[in-house]
Backbone as ProteinMPNN parsed JSONL, in Angstrom:
{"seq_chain_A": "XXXXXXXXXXXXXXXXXXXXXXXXXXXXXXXXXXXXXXXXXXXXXXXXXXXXXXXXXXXXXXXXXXXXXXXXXXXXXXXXXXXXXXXXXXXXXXXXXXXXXXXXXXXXXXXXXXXXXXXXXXXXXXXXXXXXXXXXXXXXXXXXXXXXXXXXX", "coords_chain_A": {"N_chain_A": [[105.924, 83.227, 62.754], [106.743, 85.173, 59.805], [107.643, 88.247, 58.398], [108.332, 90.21, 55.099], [109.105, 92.674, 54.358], [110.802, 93.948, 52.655], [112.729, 96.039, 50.247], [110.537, 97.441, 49.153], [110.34, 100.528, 49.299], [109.911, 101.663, 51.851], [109.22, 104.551, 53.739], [108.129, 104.855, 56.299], [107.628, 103.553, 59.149], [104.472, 101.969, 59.617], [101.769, 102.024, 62.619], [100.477, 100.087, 62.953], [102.194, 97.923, 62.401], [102.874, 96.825, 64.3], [101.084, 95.599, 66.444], [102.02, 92.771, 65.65], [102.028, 91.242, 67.449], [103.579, 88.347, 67.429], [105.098, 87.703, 65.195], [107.974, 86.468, 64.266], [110.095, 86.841, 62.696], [111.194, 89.958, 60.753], [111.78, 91.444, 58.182], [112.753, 94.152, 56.795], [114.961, 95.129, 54.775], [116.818, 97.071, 52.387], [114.982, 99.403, 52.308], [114.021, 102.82, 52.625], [113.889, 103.869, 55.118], [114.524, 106.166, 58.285], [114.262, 106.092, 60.755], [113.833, 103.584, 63.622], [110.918, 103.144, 64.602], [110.521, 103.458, 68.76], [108.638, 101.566, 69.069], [109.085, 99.441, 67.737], [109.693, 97.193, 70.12], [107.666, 96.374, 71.11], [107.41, 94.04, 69.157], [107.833, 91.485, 70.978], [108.45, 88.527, 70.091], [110.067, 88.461, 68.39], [112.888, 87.167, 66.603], [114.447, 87.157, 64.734], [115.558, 90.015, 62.874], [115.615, 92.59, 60.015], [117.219, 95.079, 58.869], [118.83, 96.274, 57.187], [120.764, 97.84, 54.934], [119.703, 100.475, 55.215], [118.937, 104.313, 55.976], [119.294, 104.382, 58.774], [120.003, 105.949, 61.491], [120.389, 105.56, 64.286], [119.499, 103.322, 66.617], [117.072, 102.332, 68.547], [116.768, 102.726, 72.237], [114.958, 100.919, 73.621], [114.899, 98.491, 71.894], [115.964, 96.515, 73.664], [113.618, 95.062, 74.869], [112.987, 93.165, 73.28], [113.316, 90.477, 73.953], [113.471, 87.726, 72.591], [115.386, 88.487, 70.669], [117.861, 87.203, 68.295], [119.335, 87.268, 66.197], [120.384, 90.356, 64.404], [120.377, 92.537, 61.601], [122.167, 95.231, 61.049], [123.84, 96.191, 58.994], [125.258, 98.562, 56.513], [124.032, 101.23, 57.01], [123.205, 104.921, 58.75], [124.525, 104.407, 61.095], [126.127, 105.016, 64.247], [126.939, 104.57, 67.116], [126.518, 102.177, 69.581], [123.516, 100.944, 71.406], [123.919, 100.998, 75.081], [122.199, 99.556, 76.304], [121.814, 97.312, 74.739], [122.94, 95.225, 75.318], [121.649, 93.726, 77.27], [120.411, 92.005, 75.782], [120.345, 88.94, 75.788], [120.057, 86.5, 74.092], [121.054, 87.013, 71.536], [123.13, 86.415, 68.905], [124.198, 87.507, 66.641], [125.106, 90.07, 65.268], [124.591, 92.558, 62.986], [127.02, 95.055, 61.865], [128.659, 95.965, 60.175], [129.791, 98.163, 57.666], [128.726, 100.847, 58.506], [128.917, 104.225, 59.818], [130.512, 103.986, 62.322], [131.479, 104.78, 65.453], [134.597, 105.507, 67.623], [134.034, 103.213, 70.228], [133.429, 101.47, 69.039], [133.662, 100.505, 66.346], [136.227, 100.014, 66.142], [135.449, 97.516, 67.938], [133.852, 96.432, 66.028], [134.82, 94.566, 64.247], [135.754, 92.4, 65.823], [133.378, 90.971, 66.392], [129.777, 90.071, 67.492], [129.478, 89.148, 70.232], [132.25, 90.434, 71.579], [131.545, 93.158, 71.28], [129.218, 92.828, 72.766], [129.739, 92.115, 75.553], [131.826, 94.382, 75.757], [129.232, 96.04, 75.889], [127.981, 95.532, 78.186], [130.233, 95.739, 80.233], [130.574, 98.215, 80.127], [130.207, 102.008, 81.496], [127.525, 102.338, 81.873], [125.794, 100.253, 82.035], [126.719, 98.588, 84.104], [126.15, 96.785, 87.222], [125.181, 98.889, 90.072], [127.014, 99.005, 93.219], [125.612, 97.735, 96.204], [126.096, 100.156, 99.087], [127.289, 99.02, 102.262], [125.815, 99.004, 104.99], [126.845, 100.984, 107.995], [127.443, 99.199, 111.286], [129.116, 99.652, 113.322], [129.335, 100.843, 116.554], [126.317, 100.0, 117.106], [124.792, 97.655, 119.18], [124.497, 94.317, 119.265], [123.853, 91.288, 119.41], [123.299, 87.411, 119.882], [120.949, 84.899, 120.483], [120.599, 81.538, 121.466], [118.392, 79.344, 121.426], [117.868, 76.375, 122.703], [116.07, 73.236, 122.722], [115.672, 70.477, 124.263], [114.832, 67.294, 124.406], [114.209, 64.274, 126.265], [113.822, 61.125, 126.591]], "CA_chain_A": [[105.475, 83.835, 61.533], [107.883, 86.019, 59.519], [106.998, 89.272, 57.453], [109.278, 90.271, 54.685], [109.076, 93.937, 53.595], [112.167, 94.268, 51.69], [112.508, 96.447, 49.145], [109.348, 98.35, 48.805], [110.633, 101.754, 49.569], [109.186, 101.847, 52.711], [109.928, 105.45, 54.188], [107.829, 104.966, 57.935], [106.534, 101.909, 59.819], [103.105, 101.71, 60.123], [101.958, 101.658, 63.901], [99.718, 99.06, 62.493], [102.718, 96.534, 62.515], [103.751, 96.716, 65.736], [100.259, 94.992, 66.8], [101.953, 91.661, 65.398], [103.622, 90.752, 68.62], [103.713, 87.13, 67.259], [106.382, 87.605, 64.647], [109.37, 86.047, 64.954], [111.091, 87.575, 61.654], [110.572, 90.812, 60.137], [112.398, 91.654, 56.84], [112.606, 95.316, 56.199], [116.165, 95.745, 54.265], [116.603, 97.717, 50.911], [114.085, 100.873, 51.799], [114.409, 104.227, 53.254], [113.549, 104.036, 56.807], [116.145, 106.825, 58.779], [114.08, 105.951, 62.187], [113.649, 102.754, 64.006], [110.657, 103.534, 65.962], [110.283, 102.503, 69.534], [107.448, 100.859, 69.483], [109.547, 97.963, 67.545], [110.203, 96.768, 71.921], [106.105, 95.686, 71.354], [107.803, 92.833, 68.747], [108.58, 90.52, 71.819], [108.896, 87.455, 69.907], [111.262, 88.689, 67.041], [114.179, 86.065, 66.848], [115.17, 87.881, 63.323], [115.864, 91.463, 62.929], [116.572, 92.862, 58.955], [116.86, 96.391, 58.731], [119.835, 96.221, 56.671], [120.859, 99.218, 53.338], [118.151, 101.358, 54.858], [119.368, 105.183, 56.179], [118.278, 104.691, 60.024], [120.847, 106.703, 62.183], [120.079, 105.3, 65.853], [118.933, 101.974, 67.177], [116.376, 102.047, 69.915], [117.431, 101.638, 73.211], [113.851, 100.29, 73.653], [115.284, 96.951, 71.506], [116.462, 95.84, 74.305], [112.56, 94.497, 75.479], [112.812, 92.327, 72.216], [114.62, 89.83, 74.491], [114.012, 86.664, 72.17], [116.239, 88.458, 69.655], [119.012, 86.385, 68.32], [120.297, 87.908, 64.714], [120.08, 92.053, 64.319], [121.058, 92.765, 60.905], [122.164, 96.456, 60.538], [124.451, 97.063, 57.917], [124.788, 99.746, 55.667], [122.834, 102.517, 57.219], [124.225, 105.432, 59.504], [124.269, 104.038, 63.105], [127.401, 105.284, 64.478], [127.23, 104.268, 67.928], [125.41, 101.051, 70.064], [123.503, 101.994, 72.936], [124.402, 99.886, 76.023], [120.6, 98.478, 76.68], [121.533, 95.974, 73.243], [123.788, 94.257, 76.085], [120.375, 93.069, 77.461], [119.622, 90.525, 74.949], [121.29, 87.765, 76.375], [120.107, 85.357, 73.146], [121.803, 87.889, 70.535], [124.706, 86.094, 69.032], [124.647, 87.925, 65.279], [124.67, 91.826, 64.889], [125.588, 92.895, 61.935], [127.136, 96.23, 61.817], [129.504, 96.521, 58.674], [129.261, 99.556, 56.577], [128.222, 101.859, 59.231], [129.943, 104.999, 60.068], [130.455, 104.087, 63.487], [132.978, 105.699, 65.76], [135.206, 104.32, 68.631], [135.25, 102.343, 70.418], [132.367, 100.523, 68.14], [134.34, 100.884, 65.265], [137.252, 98.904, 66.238], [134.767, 96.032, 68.399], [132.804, 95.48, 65.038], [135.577, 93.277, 63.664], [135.638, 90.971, 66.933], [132.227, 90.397, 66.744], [128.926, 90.713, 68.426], [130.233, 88.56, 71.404], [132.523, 91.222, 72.221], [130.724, 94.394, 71.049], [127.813, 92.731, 73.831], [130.576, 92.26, 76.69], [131.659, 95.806, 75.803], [128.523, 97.304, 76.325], [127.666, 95.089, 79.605], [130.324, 96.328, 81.03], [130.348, 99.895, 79.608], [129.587, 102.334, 82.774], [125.759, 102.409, 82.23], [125.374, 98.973, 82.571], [127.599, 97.956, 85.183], [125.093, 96.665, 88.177], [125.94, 99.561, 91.084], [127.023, 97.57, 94.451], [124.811, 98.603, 97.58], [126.279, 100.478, 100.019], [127.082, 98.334, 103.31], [125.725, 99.922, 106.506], [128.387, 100.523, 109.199], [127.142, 98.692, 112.081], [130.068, 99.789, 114.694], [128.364, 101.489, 117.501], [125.382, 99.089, 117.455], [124.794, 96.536, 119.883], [123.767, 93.097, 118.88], [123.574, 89.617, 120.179], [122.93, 86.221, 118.947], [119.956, 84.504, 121.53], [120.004, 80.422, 121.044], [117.068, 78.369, 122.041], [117.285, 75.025, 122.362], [114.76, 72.329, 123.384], [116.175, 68.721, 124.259], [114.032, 66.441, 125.427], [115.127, 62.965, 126.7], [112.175, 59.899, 126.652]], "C_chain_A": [[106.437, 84.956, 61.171], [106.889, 86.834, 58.381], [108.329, 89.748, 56.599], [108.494, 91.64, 53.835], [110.131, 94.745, 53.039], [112.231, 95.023, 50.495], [111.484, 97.363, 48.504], [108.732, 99.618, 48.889], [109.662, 102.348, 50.608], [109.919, 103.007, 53.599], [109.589, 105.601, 56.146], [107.622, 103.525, 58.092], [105.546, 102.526, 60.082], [102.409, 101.651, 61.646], [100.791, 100.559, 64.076], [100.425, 97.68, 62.911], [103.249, 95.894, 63.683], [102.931, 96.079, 66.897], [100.398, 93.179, 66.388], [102.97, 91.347, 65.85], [103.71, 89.129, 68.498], [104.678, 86.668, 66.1], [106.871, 87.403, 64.567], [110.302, 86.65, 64.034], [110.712, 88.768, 60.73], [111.904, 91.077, 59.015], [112.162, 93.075, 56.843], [113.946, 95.982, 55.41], [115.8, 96.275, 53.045], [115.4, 98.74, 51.09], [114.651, 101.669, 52.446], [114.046, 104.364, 54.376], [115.215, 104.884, 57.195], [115.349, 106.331, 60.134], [113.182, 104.282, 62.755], [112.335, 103.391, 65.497], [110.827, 102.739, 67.611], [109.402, 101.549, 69.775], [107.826, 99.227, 68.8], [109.813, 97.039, 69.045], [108.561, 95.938, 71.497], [106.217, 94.134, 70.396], [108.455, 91.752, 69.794], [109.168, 89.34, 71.606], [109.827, 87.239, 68.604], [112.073, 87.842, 67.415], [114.777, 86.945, 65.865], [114.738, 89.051, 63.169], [116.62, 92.01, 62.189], [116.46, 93.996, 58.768], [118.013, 96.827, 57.984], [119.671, 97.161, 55.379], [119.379, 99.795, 53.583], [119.056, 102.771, 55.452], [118.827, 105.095, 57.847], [119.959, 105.327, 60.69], [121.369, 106.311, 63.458], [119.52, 103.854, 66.062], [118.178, 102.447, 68.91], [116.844, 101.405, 70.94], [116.399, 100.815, 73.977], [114.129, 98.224, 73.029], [115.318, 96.305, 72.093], [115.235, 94.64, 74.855], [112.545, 93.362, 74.334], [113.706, 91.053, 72.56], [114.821, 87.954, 74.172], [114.693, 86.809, 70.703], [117.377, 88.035, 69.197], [119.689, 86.625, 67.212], [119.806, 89.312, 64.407], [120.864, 92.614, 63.235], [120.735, 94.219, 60.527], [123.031, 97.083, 59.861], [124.247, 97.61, 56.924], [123.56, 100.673, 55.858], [124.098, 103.692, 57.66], [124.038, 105.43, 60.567], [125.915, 104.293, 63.107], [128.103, 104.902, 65.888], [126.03, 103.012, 68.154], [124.774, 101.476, 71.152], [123.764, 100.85, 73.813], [123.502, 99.399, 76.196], [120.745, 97.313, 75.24], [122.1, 94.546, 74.594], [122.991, 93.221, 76.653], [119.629, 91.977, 77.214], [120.64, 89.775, 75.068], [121.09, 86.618, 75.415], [120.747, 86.169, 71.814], [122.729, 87.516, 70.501], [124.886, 86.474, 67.786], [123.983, 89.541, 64.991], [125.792, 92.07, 64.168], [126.035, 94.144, 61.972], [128.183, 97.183, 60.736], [128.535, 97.532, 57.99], [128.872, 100.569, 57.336], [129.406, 102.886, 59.188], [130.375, 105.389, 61.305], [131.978, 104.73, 63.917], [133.469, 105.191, 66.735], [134.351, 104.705, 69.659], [134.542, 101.108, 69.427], [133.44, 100.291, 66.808], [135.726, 99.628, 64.888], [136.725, 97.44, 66.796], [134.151, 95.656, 67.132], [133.283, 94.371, 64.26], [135.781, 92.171, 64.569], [134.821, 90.537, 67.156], [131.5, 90.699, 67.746], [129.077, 90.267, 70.043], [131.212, 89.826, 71.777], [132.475, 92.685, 72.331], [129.357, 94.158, 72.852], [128.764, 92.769, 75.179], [130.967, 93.44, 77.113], [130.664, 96.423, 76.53], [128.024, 97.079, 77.79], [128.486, 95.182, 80.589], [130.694, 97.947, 80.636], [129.628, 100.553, 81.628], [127.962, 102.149, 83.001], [125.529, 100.939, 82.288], [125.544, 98.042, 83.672], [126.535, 97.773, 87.147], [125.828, 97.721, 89.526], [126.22, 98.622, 92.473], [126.428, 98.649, 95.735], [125.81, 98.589, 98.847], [126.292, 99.201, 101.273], [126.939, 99.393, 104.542], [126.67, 99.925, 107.387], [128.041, 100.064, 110.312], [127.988, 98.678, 113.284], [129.062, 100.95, 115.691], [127.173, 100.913, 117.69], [125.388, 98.278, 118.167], [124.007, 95.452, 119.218], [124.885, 91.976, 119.321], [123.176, 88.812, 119.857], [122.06, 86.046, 120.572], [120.135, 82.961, 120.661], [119.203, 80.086, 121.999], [116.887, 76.928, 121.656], [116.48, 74.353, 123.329], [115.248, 70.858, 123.428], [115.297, 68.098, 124.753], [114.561, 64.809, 125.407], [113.543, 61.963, 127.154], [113.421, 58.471, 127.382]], "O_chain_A": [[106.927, 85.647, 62.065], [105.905, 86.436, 57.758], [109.395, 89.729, 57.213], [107.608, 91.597, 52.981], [110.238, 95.971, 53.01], [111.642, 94.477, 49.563], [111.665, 97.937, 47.43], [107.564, 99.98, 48.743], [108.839, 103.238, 50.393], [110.981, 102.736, 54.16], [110.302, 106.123, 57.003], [107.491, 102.619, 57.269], [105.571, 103.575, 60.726], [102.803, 100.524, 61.947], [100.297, 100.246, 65.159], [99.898, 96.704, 63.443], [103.834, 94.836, 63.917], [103.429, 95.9, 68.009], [99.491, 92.373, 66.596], [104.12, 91.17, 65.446], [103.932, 88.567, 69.57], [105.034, 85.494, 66.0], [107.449, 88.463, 64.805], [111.371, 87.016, 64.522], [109.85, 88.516, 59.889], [113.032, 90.749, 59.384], [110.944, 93.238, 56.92], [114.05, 97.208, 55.382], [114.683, 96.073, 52.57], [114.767, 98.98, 50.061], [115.761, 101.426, 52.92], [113.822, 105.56, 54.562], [116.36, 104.632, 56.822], [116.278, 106.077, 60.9], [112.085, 103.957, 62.3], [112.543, 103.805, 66.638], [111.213, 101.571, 67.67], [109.493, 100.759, 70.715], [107.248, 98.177, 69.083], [110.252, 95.924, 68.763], [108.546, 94.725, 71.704], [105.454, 93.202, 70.648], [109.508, 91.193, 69.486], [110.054, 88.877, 72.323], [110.175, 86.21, 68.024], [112.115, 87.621, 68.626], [115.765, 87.55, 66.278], [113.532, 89.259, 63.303], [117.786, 92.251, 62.503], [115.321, 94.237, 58.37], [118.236, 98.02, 58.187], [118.576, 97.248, 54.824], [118.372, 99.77, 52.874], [120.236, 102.418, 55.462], [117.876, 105.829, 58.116], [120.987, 104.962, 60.119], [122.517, 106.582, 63.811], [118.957, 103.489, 65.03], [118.696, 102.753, 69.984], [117.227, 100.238, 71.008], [116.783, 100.075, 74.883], [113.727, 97.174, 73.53], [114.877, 95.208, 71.752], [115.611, 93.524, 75.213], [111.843, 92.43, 74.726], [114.576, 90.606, 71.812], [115.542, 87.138, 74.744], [114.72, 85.951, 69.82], [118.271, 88.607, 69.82], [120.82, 86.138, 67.2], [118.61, 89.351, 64.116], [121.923, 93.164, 63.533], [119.703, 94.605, 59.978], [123.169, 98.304, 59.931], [123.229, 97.382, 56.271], [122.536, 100.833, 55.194], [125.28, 103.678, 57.314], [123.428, 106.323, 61.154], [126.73, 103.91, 62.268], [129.324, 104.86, 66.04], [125.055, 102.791, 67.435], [125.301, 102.309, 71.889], [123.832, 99.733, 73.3], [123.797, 98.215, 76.36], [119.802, 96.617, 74.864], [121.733, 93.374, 74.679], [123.349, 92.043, 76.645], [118.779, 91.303, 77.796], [121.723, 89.938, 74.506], [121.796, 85.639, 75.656], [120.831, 85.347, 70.902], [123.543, 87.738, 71.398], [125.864, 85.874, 67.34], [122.875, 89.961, 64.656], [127.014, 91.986, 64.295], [125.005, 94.76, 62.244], [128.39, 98.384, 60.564], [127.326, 97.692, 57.824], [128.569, 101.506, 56.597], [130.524, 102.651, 58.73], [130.622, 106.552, 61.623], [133.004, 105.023, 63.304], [132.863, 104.164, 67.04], [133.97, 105.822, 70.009], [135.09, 100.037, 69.164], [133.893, 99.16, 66.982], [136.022, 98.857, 63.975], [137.227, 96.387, 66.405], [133.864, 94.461, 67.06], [132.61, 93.484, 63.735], [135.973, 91.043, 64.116], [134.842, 89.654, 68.014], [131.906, 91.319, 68.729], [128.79, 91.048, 70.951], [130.586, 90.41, 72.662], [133.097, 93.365, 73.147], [128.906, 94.993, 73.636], [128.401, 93.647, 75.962], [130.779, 93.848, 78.259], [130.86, 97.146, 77.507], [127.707, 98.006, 78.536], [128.106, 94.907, 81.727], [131.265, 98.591, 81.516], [129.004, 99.966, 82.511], [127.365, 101.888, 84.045], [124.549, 100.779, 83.015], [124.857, 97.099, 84.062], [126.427, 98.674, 87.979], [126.928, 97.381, 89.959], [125.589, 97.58, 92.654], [126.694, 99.81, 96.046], [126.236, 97.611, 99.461], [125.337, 98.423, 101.252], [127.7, 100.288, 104.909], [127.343, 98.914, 107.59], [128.57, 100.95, 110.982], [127.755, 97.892, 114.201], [128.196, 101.711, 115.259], [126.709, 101.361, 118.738], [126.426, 97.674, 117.897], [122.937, 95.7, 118.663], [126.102, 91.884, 119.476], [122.207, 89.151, 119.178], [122.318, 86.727, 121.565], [119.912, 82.952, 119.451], [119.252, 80.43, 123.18], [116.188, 76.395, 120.794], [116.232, 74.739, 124.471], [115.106, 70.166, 122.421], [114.929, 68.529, 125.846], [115.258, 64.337, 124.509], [112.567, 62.231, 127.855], [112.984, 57.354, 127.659]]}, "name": "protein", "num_of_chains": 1, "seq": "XXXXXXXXXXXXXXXXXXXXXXXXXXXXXXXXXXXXXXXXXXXXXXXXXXXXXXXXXXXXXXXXXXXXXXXXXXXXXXXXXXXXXXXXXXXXXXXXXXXXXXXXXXXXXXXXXXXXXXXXXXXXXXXXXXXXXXXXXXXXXXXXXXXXXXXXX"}
């Protein structure tokens, strides 16, 4: 089910709409929204994502729970940076981000596309999985024990 609130100089979201976690497309381009709340993360089944010629500043790094999102159209606002939790949505293959007044290194990835804007941010430092420590095990004693059982009929 898709909702299309385009145009209707919508200055907040409602925390009304955010109870229609069955959604798959929400339309909100052409109003005045400057803040994406978080509580858009409670849209789990968004596929489509229009928030396009509105004034929002920031993108939730909450989005990231919206993880059957697959088109994130945000141009023409003022988002200037991405946060690294977008990297997350592993079905996201169209984010729009023309017209922004983003700054590097966004700035220069927005012409190669969201494919390597998402590689960017997955490996950006905050995303980068840390590697666990290996214990040093010199000075320990250990021993393998086999046990076998043959039997012969």
């Amino acid at each position: 089910m898709e909702l299309d609130l385009s145009g209707v100089g919508i200055r907040n979201l409602s925390k009304e709409l955010f109870q229609y976690i069955f959604l798959t497309g929400l339309y909100l381009q052409y109003n005045q929204l400057t803040i994406l709340p978080n509580e858009i993360s409670q849209l789990t089944s968004l596929i489509y994502l229009d928030v396009s010629h509105n004034n929002l500043k920031a993108i939730p790094k909450d989005i990231s729970k919206c993880k059957n999102l697959q088109q994130f159209n945000l141009f023409r606002n003022m988002i200037t940076s991405v946060p690294p939790e977008l990297a997350l949505l592993v079905d996201l293959n169209d984010l729009s981000l023309d017209e922004n007044p983003l700054v590097e290194p966004f700035l220069s990835l927005k012409n190669k596309g969201t494919l390597e804007i998402l590689a960017f941010l997955r490996n950006s430092k905050g995303m980068r999985k840390k590697k666990k420590k290996r214990k040093d095990k010199r000075g320990e004693k250990s021993f393998i024990i086999f046990n076998f059982s043959i039997s012969m009929n």
